[in-house]
Tab-separated table of C-alpha atoms and ligand atoms in Angstrom:
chain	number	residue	atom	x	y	z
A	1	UNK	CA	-69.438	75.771	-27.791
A	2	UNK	CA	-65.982	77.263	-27.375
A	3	UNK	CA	-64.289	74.532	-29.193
A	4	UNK	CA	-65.846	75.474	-32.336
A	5	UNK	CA	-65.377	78.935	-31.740
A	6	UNK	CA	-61.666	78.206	-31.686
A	7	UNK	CA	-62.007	76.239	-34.362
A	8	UNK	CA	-63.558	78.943	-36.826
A	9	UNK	CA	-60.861	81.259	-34.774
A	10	UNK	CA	-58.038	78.723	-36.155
A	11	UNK	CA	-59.256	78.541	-39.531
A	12	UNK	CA	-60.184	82.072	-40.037
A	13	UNK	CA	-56.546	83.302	-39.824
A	14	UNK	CA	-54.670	80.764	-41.244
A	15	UNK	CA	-53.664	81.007	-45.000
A	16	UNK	CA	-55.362	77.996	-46.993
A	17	UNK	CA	-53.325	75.880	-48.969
A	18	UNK	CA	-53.412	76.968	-52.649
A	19	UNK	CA	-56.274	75.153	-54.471
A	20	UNK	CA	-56.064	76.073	-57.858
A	21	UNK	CA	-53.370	75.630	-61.015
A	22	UNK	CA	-52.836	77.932	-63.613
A	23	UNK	CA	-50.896	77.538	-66.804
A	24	UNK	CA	-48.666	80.214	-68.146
A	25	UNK	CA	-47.875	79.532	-71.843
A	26	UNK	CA	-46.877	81.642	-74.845
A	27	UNK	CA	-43.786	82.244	-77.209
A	28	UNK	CA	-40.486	83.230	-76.080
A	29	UNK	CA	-39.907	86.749	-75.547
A	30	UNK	CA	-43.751	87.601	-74.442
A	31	UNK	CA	-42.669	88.319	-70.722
A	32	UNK	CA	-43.768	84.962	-68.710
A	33	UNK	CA	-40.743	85.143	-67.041
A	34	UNK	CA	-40.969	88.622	-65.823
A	35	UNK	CA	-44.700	88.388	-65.009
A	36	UNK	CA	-43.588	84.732	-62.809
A	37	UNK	CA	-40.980	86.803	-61.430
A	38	UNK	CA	-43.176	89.820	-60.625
A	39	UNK	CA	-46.424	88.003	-59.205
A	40	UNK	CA	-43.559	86.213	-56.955
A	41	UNK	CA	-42.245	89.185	-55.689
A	42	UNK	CA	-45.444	89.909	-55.144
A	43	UNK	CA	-46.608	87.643	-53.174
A	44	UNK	CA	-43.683	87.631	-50.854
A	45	UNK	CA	-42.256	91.177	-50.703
A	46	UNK	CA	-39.907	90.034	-47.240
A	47	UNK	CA	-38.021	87.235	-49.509
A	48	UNK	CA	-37.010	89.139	-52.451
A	49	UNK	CA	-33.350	88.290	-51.749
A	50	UNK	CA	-34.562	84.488	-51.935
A	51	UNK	CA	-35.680	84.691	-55.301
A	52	UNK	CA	-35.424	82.152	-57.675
A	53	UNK	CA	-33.899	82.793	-60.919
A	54	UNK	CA	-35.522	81.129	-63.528
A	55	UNK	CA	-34.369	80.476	-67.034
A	56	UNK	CA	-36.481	79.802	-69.948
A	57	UNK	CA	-35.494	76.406	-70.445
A	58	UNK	CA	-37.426	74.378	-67.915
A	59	UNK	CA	-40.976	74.893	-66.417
A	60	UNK	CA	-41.260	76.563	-63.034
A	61	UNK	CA	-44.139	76.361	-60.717
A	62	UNK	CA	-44.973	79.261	-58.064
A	63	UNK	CA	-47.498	79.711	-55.146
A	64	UNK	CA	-48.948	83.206	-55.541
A	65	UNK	CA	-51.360	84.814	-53.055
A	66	UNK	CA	-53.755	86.991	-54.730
A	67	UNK	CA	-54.221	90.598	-53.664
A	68	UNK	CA	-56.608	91.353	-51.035
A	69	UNK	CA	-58.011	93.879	-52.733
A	70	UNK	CA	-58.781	91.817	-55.865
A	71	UNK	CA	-62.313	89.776	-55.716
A	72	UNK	CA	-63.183	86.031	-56.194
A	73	UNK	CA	-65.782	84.404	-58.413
A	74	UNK	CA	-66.715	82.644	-55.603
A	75	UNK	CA	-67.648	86.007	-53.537
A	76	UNK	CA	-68.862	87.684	-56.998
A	77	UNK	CA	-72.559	87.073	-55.684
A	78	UNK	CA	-72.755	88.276	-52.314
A	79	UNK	CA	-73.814	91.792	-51.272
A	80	UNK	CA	-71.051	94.042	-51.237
A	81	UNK	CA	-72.202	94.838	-47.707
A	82	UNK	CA	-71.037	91.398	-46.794
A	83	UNK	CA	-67.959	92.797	-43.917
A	84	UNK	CA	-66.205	89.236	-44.417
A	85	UNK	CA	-65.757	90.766	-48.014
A	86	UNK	CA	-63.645	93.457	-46.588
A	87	UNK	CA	-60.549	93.474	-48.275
A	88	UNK	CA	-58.094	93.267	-44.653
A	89	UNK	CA	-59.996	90.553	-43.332
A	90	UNK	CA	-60.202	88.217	-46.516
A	91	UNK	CA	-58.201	85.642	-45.755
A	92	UNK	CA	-55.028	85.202	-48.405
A	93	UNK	CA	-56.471	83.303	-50.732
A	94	UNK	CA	-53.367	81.473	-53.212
A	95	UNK	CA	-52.745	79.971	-56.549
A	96	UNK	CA	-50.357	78.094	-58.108
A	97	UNK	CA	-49.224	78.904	-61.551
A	98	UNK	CA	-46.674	77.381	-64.083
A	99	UNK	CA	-44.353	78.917	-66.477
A	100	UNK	CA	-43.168	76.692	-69.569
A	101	UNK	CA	-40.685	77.772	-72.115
A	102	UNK	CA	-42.179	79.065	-75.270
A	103	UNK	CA	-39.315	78.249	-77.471
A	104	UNK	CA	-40.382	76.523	-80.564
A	105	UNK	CA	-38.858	73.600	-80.115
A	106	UNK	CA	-40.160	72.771	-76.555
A	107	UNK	CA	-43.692	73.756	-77.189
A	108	UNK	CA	-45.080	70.292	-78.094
A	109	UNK	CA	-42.713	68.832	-75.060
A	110	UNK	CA	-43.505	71.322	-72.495
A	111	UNK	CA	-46.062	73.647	-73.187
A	112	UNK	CA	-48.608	71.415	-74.951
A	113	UNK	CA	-47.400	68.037	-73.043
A	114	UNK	CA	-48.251	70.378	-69.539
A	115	UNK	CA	-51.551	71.658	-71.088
A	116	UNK	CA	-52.824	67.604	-71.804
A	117	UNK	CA	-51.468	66.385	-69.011
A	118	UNK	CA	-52.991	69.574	-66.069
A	119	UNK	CA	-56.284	69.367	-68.378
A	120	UNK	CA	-56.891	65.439	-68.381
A	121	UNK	CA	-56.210	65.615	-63.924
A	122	UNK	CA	-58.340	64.614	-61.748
A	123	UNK	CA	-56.490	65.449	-58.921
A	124	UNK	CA	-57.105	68.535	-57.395
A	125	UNK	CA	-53.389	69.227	-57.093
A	126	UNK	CA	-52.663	69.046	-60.401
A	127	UNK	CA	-55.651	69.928	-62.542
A	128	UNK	CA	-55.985	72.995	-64.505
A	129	UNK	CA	-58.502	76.042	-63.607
A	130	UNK	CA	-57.522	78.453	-65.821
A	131	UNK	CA	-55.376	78.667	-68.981
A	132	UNK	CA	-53.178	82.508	-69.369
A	133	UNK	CA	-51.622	82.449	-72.739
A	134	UNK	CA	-49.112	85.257	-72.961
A	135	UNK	CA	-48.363	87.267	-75.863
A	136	UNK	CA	-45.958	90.480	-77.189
A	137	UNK	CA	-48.574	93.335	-78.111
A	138	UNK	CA	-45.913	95.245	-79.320
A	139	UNK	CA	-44.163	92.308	-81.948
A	140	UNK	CA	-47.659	91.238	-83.595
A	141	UNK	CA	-46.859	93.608	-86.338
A	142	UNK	CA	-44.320	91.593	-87.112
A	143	UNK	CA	-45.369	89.266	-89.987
A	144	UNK	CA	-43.207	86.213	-88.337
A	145	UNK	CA	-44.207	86.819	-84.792
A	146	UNK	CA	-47.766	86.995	-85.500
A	147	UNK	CA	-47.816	84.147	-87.372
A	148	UNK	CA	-45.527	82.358	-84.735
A	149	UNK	CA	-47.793	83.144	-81.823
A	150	UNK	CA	-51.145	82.094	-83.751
A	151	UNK	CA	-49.523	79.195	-84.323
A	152	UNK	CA	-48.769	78.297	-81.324
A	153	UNK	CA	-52.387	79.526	-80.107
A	154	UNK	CA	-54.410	77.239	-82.574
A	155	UNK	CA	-52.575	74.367	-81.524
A	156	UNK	CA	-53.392	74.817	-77.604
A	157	UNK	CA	-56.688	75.949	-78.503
A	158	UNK	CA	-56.845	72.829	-80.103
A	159	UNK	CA	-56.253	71.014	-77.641
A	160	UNK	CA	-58.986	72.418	-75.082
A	161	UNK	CA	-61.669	71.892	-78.387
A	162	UNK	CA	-60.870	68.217	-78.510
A	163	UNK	CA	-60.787	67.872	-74.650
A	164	UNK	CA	-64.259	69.592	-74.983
A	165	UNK	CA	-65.745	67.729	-77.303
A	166	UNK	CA	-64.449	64.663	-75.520
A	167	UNK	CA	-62.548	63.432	-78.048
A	168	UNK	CA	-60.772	59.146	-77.215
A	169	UNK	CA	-63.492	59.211	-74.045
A	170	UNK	CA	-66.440	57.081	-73.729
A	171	UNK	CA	-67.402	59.173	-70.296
A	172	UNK	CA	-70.592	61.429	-71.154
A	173	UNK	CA	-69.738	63.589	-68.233
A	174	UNK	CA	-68.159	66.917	-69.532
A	175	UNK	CA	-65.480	68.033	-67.669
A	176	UNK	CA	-65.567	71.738	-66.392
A	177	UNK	CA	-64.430	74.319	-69.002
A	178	UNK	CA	-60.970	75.855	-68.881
A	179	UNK	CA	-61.284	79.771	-69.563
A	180	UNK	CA	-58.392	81.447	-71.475
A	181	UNK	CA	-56.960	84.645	-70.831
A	182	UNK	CA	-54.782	86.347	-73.908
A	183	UNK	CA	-53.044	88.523	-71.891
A	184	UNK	CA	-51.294	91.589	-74.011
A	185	UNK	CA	-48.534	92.009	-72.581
A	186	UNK	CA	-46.122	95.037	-73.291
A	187	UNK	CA	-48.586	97.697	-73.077
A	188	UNK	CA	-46.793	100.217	-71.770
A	189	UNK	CA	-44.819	100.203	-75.186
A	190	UNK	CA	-46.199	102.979	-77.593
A	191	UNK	CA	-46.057	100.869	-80.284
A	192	UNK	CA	-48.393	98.323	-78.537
A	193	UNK	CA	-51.429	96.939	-79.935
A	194	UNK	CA	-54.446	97.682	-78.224
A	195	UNK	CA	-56.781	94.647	-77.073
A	196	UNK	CA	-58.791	94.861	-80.032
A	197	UNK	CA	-56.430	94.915	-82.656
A	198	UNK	CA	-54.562	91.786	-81.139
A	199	UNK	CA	-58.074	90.200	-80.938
A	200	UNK	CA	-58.293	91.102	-84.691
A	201	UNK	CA	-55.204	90.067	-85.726
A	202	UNK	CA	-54.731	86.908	-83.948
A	203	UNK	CA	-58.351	85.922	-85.316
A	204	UNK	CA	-57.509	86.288	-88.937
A	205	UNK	CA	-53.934	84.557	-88.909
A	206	UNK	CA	-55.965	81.593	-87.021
A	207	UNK	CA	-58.184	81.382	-89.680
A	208	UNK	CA	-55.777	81.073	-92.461
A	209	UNK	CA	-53.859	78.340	-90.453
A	210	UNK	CA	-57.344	76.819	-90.364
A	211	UNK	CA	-57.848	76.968	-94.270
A	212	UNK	CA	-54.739	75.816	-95.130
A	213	UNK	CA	-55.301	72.986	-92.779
A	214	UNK	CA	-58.621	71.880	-94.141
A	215	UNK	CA	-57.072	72.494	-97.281
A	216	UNK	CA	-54.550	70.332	-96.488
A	217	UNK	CA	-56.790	67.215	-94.920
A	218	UNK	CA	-59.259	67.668	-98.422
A	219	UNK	CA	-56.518	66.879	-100.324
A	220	UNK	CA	-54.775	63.847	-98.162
A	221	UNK	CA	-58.252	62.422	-97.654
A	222	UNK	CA	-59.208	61.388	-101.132
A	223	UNK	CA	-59.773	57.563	-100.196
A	224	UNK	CA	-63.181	56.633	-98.971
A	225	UNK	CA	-63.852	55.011	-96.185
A	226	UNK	CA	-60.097	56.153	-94.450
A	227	UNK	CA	-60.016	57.352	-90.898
A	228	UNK	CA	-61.649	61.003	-90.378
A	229	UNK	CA	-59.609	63.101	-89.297
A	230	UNK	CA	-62.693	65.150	-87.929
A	231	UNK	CA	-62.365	67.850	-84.936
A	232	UNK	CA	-58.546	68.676	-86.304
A	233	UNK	CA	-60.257	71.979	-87.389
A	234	UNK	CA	-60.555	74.439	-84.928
A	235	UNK	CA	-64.114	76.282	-84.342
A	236	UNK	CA	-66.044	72.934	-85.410
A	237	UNK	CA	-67.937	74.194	-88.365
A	238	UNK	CA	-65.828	72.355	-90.734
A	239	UNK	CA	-63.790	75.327	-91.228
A	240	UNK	CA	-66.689	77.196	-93.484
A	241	UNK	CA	-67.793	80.242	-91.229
A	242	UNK	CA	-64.689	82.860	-90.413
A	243	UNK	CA	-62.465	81.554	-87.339
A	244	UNK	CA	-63.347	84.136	-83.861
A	245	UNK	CA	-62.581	83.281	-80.361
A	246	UNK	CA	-66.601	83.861	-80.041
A	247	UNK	CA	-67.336	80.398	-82.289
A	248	UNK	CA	-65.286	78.396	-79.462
A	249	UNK	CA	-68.059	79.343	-77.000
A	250	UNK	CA	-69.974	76.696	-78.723
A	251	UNK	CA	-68.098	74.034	-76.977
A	252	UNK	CA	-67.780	76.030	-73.655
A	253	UNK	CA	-64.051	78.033	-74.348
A	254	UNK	CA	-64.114	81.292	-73.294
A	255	UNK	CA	-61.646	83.274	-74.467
A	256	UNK	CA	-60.659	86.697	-73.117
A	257	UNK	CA	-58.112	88.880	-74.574
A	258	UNK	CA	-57.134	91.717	-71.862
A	259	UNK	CA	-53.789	93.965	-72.180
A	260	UNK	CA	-51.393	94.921	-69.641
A	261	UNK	CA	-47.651	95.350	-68.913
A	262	UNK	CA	-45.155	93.734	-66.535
A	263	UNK	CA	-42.818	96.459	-66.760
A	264	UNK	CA	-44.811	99.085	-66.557
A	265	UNK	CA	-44.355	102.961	-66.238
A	266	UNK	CA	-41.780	104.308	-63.367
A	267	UNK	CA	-43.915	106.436	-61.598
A	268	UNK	CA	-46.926	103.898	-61.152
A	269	UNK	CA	-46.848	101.247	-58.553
A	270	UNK	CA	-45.011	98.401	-58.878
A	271	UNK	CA	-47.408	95.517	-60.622
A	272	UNK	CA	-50.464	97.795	-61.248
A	273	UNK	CA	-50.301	96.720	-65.078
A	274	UNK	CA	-50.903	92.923	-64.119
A	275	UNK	CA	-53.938	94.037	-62.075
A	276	UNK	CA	-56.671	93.001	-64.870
A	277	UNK	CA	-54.966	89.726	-65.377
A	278	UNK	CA	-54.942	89.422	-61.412
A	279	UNK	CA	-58.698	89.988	-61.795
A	280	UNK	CA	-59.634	87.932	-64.068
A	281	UNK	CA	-57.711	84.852	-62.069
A	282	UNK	CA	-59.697	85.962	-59.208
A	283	UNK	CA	-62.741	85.406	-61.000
A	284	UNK	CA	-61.774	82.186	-61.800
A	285	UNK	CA	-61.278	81.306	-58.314
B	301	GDP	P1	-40.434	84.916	-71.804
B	301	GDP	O1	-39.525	84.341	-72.844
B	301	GDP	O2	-41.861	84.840	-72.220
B	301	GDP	O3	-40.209	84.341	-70.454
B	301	GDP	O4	-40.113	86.483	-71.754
B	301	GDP	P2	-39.238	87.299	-70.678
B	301	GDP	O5	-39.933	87.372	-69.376
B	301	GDP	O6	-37.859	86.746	-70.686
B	301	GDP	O7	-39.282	88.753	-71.322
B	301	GDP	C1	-38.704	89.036	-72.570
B	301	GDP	C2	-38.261	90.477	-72.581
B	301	GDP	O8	-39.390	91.342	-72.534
B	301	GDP	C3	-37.385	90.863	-71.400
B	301	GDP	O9	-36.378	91.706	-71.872
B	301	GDP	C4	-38.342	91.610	-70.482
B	301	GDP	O10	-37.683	92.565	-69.685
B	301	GDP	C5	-39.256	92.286	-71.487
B	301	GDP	N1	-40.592	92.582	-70.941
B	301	GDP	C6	-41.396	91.747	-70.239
B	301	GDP	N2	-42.552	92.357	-69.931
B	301	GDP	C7	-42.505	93.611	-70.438
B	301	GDP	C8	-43.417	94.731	-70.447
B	301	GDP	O11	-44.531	94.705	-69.924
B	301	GDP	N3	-42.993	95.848	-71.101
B	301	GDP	C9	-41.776	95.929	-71.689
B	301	GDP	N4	-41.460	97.073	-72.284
B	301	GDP	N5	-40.896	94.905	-71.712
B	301	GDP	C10	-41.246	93.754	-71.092
């Protein structure tokens, strides 16, 4: 009857509350704070004079709508013909996402803390869909920054293994995968990496964090019979095959590695180099 009607009416052209939380992480310097800054802008182009400063210091949570024209996992299936796909009548569908500080010394505080914490939720509100981990294409031929960033990459990759595996639970019930985006930032720089090569390079320095950290539990864990320190090694195959983002697919982590730029080139539109990163949070949605 017309009630209902109304009711769809209602529904149909109200904005829905954000229902999904994204994490932002990554070393100082990689552009999180420009790409927070950007999506915000965004998302609100009437505010801009409202805008938040935010420092790198603290972690800072925004409400972002996604752009019409991007699509949705959750639409990925129906025909294309579908007119409730059309991009103007799509209703503005939002996400929240956080930014922590990638300084060294509050990664384990923030960033890492904010990863265990959003991936062990339960509540809607807070619990993590979809990890971005944020990275300089342009400084990973840097011997120090590379190593820096894989660093801090094998340690929150870490994390997500041992959540995956179910590591301190008794529950058999797996929780639902987080995906990770590597998103490459600063391509608009000429000496950017591509994808690939970031991929590449990334890969190997994880792998020789991984050695020397097998190494290093081989050697501590002489006595028989002392605690295993099992799943510490990332890619669970006791650290003998090569370390690749592909061997975390065993236990469910996808990992995607996708370039862009925040600041991108003058004469293209405002945000177009976040546009991949925008899609692949829509597919996650
Ligand atoms: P954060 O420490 O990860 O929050 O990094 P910031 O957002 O503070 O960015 C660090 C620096 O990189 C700033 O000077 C930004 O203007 C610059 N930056 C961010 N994104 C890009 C980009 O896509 N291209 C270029 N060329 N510079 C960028």
């Amino acid at each position: 009857g017309v009630p209902v009607l109304l009711h769809i009416f209602f529904f149909r052209s109200v904005a829905s509350p954000p229902s999904s939380n994204f994490l932002l992480l990554g070393p100082s310097g990689a552009g999180k704070t420009a790409f927070t800054t950007l999506l915000e802008a965004k998302s609100s182009p009437a505010s801009k004079k409202s805008q938040t400063t935010h420092t790198s210091q603290t972690s800072t949570l925004i409400t972002v709508t996604l752009p019409p024209s991007v699509p949705t996992g959750s639409n990925k299936y129906r025909s294309i013909n579908d007119p409730s796909l059309k991009e103007a009548t799509r209703n503005p569908i939002r996400y929240r996402l956080k930014d922590t500080p990638g300084h060294g010394k509050l990664r384990q505080t923030q960033g890492i803390a904010e990863l265990v914490s959003m991936s062990s939720s339960k509540d809607l509100k807070t619990k993590i869909r979809g990890l971005l981990f944020m990275v300089d294409t342009a400084a990973l031929v840097d011997e120090a920054t590379l190593r820096d960033t894989a660093s801090y990459l094998h340690d929150v990759l870490l994390v997500l293994q041992q959540r995956a595996l179910g590591k301190g639970k008794s529950s058999t019930k797996r929780d639902a995968e987080i995906p990770v985006l590597i998103a490459g930032n600063k391509q608009d720089l000429f000496t950017a990496l591509p994808a690939g090569s970031v991929r590449e390079k990334l890969e190997g320095e994880i792998e020789r964090i991984r050695k020397s950290k097998s190494k290093g539990l081989m050697d501590a864990g002489g006595g028989a019979g002392e605690e295993e320190e099992e799943e510490e090694v990332l890619g669970d195959d006791d650290g003998k095959g090569i370390f690749s983002f592909k061997l975390l697919e065993q236990v469910g982590i996808k990992v995607d590695v996708v370039g862009g730029a925040v600041k991108g080139d003058a004469e293209e539109e405002i945000g177009s180099g976040v546009r991949r990163w925008e899609e692949w949070i829509g597919m996650c949605l």
